[in-house]
XYZ file of C-alpha atoms in Angstrom:
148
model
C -17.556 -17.825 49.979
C -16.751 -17.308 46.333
C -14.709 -14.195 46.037
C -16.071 -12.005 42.764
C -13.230 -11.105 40.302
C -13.272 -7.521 38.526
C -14.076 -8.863 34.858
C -12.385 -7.247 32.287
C -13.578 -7.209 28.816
C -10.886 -7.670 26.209
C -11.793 -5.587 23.180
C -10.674 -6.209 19.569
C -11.198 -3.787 16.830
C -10.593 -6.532 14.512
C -13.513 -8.753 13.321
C -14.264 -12.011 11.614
C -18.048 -10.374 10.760
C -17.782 -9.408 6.777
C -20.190 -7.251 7.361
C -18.227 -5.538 9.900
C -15.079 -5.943 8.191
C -16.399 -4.018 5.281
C -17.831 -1.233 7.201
C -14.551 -0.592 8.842
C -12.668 -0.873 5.037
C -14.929 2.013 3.396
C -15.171 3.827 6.429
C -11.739 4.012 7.130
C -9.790 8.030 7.499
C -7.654 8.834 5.100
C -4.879 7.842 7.114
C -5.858 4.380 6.705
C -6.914 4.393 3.505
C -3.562 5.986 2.690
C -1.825 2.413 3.807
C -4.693 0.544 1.955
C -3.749 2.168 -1.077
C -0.753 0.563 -1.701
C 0.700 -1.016 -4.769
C 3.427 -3.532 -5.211
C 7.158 -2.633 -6.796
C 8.611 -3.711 -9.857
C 11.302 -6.406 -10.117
C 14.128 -4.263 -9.963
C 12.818 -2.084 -7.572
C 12.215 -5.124 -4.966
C 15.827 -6.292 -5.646
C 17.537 -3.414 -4.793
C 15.004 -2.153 -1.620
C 14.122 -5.997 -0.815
C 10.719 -4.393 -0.103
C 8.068 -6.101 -1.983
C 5.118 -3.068 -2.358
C 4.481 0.447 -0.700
C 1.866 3.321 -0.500
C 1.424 4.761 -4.359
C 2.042 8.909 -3.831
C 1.698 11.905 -6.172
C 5.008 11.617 -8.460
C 5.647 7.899 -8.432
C 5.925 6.728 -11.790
C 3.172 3.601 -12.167
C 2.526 1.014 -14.617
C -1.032 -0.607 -15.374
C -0.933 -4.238 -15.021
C -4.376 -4.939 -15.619
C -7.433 -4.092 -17.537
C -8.178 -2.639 -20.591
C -5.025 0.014 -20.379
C -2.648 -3.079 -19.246
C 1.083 -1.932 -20.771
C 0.947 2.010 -20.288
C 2.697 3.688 -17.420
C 2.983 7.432 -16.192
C 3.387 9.336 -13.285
C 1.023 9.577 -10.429
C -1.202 13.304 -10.791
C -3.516 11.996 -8.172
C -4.076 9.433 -5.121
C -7.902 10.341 -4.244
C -8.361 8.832 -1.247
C -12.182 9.495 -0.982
C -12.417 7.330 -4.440
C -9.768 4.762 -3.636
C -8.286 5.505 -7.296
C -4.920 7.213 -8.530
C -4.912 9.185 -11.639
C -2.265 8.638 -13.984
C -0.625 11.250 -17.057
C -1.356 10.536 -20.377
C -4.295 7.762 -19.578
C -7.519 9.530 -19.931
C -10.875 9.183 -21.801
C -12.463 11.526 -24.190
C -16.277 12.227 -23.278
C -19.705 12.770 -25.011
C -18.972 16.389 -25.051
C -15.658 16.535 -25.607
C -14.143 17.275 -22.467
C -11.160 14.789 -21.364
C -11.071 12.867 -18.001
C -8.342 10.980 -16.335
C -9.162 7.284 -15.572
C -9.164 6.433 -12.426
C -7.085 3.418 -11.299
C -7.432 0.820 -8.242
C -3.453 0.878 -6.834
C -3.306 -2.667 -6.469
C -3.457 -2.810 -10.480
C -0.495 -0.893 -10.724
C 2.831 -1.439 -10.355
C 5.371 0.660 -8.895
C 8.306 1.704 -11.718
C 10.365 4.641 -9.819
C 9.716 5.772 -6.215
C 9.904 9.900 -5.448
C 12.504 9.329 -2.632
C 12.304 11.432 0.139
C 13.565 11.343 3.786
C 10.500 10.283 5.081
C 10.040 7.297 2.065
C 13.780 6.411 3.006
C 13.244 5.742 6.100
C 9.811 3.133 5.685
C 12.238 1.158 2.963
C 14.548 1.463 5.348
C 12.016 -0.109 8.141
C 10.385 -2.435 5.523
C 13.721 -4.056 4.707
C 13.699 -8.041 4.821
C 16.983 -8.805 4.534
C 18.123 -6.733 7.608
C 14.823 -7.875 9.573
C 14.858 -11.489 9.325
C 18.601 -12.252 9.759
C 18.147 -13.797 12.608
C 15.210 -14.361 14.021
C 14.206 -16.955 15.312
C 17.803 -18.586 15.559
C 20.149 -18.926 18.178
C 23.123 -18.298 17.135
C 26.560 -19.795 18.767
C 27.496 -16.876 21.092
C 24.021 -16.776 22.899
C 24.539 -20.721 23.343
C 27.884 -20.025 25.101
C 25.996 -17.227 27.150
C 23.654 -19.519 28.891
């Protein structure tokens, strides 16, 4: 006289599997990949946002921090998403022919010098903030002692 249970399935889209794991990475949508293509901030930047990296857009200003072209900085002319790579002003490669291409550049070798700031960016740094978020978690603080 065992009673049968409805059995629900839990489902995870997350995966230990590399093989799935890297399916899901380079098939991600752009919106995805627009997260994944983030790059960290520079020193100053961190101190005064206490944010420590963000998504690279069209008109930050970047600096290489790796690779052949480590040392030279410019602003953003392109985040292509379909190539995970960010184009960059004034870093470009002459060709066979003559013709001039811009190099494209993983974000996560580039570091973030100035941030376009717009509403919508204002209000992630805003989000992302660590010194307002962690204040006080996980403490208890005097007054909600007294409370209970």
């Amino acid at each position: 006289l065992v009673q049968a249970l409805p059995c629900t399935m839990k489902f995870s889209t997350k995966t230990s599997s590399r093989r799935k794991a890297r399916k899901a990475h380079f098939d991600a949508p752009s919106s995805v990949r627009h997260k994944l293509m983030s790059a960290r901030l520079s020193r100053d930047l961190r101190n005064r946002y206490n944010v420590r990296s963000m998504p690279v857009r069209k008109d930050d200003e970047v600096q290489v921090v790796r690779g052949h072209h480590k040392g030279q900085s410019g602003k953003v002319i392109s985040v292509y998403r379909k190539k995970w790579v960010i184009h960059i002003e004034r870093i470009h490669r002459d060709k066979a022919n003559g013709a001039t291409i811009s190099i494209g550049f993983d974000p996560s070798k580039v570091e973030i010098l100035k941030l376009k700031l717009d509403k919508d960016r204002k209000r992630i740094l805003a989000r992302k903030d660590r010194s307002t978020q962690d204040a006080g978690k996980g403490k208890h603080s005097e007054a909600s002692i007294a409370q209970a």
